[in-house]
PDB file of C-alpha atoms and ligand atoms in Angstrom:
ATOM      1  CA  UNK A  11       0.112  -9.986 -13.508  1.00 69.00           C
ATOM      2  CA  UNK A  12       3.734 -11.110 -12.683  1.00 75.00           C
ATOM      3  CA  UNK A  13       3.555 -14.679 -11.817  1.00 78.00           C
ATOM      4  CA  UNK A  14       6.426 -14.799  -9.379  1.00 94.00           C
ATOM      5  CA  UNK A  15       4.609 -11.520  -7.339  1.00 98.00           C
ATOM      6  CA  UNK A  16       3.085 -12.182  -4.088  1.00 98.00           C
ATOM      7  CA  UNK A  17       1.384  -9.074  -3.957  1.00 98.00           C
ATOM      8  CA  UNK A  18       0.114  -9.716  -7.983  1.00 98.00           C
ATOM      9  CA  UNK A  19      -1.137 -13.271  -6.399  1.00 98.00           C
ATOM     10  CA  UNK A  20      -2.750 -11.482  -3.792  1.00 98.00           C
ATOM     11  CA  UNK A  21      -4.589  -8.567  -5.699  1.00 98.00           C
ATOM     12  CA  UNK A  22      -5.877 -11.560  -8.149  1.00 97.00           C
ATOM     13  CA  UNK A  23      -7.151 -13.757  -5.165  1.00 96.00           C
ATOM     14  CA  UNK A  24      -4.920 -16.552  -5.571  1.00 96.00           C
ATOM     15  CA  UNK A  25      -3.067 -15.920  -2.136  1.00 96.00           C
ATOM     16  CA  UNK A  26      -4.725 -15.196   1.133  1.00 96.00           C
ATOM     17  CA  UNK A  27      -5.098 -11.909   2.828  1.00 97.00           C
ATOM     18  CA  UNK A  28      -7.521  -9.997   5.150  1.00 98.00           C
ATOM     19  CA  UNK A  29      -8.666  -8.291   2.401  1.00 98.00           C
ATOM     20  CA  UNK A  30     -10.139  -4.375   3.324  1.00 98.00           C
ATOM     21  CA  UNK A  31     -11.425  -2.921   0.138  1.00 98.00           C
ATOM     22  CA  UNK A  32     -10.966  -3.581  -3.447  1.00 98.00           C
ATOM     23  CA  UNK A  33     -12.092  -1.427  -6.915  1.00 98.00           C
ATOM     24  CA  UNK A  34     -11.010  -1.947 -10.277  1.00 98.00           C
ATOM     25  CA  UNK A  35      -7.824  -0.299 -10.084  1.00 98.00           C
ATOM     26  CA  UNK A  36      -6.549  -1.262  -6.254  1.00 98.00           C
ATOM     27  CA  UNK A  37      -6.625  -3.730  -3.636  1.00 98.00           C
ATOM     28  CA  UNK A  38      -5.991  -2.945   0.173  1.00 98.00           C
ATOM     29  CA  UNK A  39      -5.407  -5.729   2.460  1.00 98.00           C
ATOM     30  CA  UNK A  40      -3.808  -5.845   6.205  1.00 98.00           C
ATOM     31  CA  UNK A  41      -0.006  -5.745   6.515  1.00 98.00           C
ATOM     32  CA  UNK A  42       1.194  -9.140   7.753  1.00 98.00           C
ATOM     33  CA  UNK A  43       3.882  -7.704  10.507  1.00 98.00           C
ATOM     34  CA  UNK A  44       1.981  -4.433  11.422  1.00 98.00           C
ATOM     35  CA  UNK A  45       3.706  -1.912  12.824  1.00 98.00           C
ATOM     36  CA  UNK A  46       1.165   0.151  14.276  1.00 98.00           C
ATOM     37  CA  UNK A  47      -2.654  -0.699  15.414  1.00 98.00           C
ATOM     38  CA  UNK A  48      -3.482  -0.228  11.777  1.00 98.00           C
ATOM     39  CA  UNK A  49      -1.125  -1.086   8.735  1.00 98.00           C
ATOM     40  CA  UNK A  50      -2.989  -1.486   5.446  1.00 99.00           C
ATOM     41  CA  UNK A  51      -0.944  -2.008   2.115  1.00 99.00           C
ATOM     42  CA  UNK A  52      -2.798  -0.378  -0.863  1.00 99.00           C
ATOM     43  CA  UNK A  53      -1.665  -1.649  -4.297  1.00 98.00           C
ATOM     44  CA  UNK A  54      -2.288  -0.962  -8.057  1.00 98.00           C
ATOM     45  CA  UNK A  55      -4.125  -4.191  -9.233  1.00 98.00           C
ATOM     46  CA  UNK A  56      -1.372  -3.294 -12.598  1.00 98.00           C
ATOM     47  CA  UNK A  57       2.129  -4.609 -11.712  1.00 98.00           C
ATOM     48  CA  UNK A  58       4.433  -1.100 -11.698  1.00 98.00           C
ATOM     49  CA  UNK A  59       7.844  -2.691  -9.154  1.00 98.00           C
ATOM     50  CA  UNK A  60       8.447   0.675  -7.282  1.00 98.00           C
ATOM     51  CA  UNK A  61       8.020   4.406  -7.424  1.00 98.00           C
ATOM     52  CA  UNK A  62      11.390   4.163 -10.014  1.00 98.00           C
ATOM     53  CA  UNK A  63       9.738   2.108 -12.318  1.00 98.00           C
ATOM     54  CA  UNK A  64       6.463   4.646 -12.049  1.00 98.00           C
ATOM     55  CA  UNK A  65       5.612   6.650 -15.306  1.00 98.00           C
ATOM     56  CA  UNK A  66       3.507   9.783 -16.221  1.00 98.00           C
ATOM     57  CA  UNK A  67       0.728   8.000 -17.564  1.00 98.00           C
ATOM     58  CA  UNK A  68       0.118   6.589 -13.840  1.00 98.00           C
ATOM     59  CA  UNK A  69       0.021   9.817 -12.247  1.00 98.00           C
ATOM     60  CA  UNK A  70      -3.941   9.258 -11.776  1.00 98.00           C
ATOM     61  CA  UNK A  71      -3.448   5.914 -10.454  1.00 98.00           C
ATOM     62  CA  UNK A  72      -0.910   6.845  -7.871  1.00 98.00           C
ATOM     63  CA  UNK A  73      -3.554   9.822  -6.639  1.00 98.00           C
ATOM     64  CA  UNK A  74      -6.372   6.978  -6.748  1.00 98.00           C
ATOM     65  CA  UNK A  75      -4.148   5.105  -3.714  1.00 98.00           C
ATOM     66  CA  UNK A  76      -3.140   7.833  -1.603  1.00 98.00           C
ATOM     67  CA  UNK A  77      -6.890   8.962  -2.113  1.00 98.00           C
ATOM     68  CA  UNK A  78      -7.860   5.700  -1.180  1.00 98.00           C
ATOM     69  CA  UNK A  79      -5.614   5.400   1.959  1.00 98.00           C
ATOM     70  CA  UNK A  80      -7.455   8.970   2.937  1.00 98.00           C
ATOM     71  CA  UNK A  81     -10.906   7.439   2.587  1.00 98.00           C
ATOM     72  CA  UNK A  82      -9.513   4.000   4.499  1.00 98.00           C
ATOM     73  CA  UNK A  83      -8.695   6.642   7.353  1.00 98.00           C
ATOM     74  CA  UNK A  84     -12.009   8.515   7.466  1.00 98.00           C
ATOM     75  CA  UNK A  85     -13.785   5.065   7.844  1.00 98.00           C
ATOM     76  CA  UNK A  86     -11.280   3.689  10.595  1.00 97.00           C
ATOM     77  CA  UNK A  87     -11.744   7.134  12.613  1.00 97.00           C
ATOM     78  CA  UNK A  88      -8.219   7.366  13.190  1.00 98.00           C
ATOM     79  CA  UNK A  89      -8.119  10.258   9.801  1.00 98.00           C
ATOM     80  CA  UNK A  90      -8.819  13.437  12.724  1.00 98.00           C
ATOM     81  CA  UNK A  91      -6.462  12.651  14.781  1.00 98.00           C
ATOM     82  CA  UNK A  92      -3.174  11.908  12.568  1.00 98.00           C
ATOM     83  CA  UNK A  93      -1.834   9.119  10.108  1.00 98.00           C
ATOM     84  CA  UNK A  94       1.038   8.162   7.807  1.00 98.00           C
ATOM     85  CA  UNK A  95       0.967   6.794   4.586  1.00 98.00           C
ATOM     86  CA  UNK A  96       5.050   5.630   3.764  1.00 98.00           C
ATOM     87  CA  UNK A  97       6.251   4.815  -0.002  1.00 98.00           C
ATOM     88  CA  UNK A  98       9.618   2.860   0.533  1.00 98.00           C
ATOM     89  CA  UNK A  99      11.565   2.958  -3.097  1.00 98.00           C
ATOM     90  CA  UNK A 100      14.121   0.417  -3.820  1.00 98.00           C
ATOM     91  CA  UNK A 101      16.930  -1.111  -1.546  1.00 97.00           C
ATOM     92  CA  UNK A 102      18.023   2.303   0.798  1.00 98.00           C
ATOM     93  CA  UNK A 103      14.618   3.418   1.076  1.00 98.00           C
ATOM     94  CA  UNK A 104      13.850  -0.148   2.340  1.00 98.00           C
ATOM     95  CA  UNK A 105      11.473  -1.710  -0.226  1.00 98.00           C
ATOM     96  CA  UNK A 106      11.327  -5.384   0.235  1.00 98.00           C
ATOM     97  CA  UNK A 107       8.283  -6.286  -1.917  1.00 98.00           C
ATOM     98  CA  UNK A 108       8.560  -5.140  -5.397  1.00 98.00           C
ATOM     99  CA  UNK A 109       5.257  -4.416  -6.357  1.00 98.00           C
ATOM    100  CA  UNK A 110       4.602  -0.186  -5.848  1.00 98.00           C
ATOM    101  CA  UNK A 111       2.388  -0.498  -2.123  1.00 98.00           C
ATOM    102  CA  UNK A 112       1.258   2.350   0.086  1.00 99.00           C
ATOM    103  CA  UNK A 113       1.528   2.210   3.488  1.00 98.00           C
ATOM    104  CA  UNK A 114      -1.146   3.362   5.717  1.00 99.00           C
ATOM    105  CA  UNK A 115      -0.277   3.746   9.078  1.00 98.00           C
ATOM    106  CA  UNK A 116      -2.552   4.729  12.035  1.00 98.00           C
ATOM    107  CA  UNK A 117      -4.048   4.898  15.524  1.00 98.00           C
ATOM    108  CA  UNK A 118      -0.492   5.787  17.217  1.00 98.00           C
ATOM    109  CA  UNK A 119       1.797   8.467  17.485  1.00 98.00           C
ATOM    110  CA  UNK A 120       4.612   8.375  14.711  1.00 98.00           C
ATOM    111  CA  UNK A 121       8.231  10.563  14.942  1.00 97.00           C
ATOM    112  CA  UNK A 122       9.806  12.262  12.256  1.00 97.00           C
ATOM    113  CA  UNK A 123      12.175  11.623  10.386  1.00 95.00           C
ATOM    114  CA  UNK A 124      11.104   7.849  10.468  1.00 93.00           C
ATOM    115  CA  UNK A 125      14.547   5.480  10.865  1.00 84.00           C
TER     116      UNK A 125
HETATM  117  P1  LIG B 786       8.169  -2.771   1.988  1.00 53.61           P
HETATM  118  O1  LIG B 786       9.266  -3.108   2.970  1.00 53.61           O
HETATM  119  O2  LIG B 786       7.842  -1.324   1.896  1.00 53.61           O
HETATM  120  O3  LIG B 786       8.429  -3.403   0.637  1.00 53.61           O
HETATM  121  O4  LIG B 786       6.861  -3.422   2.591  1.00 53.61           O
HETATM  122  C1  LIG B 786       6.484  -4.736   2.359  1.00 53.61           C
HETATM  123  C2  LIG B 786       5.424  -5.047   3.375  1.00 53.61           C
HETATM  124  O5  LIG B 786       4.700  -6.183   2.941  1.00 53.61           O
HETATM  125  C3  LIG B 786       5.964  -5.389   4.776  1.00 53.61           C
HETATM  126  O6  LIG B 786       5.396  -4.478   5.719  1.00 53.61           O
HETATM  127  C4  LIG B 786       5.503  -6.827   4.992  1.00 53.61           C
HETATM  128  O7  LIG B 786       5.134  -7.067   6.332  1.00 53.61           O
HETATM  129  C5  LIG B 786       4.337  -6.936   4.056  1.00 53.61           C
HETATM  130  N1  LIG B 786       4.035  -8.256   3.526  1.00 53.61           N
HETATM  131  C6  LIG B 786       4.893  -9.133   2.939  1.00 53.61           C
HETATM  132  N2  LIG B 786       4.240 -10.228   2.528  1.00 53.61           N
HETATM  133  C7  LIG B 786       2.930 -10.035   2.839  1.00 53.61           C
HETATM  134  C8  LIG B 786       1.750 -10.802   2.666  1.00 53.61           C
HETATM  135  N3  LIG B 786       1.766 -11.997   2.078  1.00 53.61           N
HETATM  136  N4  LIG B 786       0.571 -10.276   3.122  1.00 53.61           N
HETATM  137  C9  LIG B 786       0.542  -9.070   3.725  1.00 53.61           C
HETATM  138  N5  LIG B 786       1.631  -8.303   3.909  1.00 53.61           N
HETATM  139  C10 LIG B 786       2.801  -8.768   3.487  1.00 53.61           C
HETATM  140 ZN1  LIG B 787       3.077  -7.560  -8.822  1.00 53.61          ZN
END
């Protein structure tokens, strides 16, 4: 836990979200400005800032997130027809939170490549 995090508050239940499942290694929990019907941030419960600061010993716990974005997808319905799940790294790639998150992005129609 970093104590200046939001999304470390969060995962440890000391700052509100609409919380949408939670194991011993992640949290998910609605995106406060979604940008599509559904926007669900998955984090590692473990502070790691961004995909640069990621190391090979969390290779399992990076699967575990995209793994649990797929099973977020199956239960929403929305997995059939199409979904994005975004990683934004540092400054250019437009991170603004820096506590690694997952994107999960669903029930429209999404372009590529994104802006
Ligand atoms: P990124 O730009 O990839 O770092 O994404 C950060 C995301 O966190 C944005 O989509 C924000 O809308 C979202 N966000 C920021 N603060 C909160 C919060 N307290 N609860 C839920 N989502 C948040
Ligand atoms: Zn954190």
């Amino acid at each position: 836990m970093t104590s200046d995090c939001i999304f470390c508050k969060i995962a440890a239940g000391e700052m509100d979200s609409t919380m949408v499942f939670e194991d011993e290694r992640c949290v998910a929990f609605e995106d406060l400005n979604p940008q599509a019907p559904t926007h669900i941030l998955i984090i590692p419960k473990e502070h790691i800032s961004s995909m640069d600061e990621a190391e090979s010993n969390h290779s399992e716990l990076l699967g575990h997130l995209l793994l649990t974005g797929a099973k977020i997808a199956r239960e929403r319905g929305f997995a059939g027809r199409g979904y994005r799940t975004v990683i934004n790294t540092n400054s250019a790639g437009g991170q603004t939170v820096f506590h690694l998150h997952v994107h999960l992005l669903g029930g429209r129609q999404f372009v590529f490549p994104p802006g």
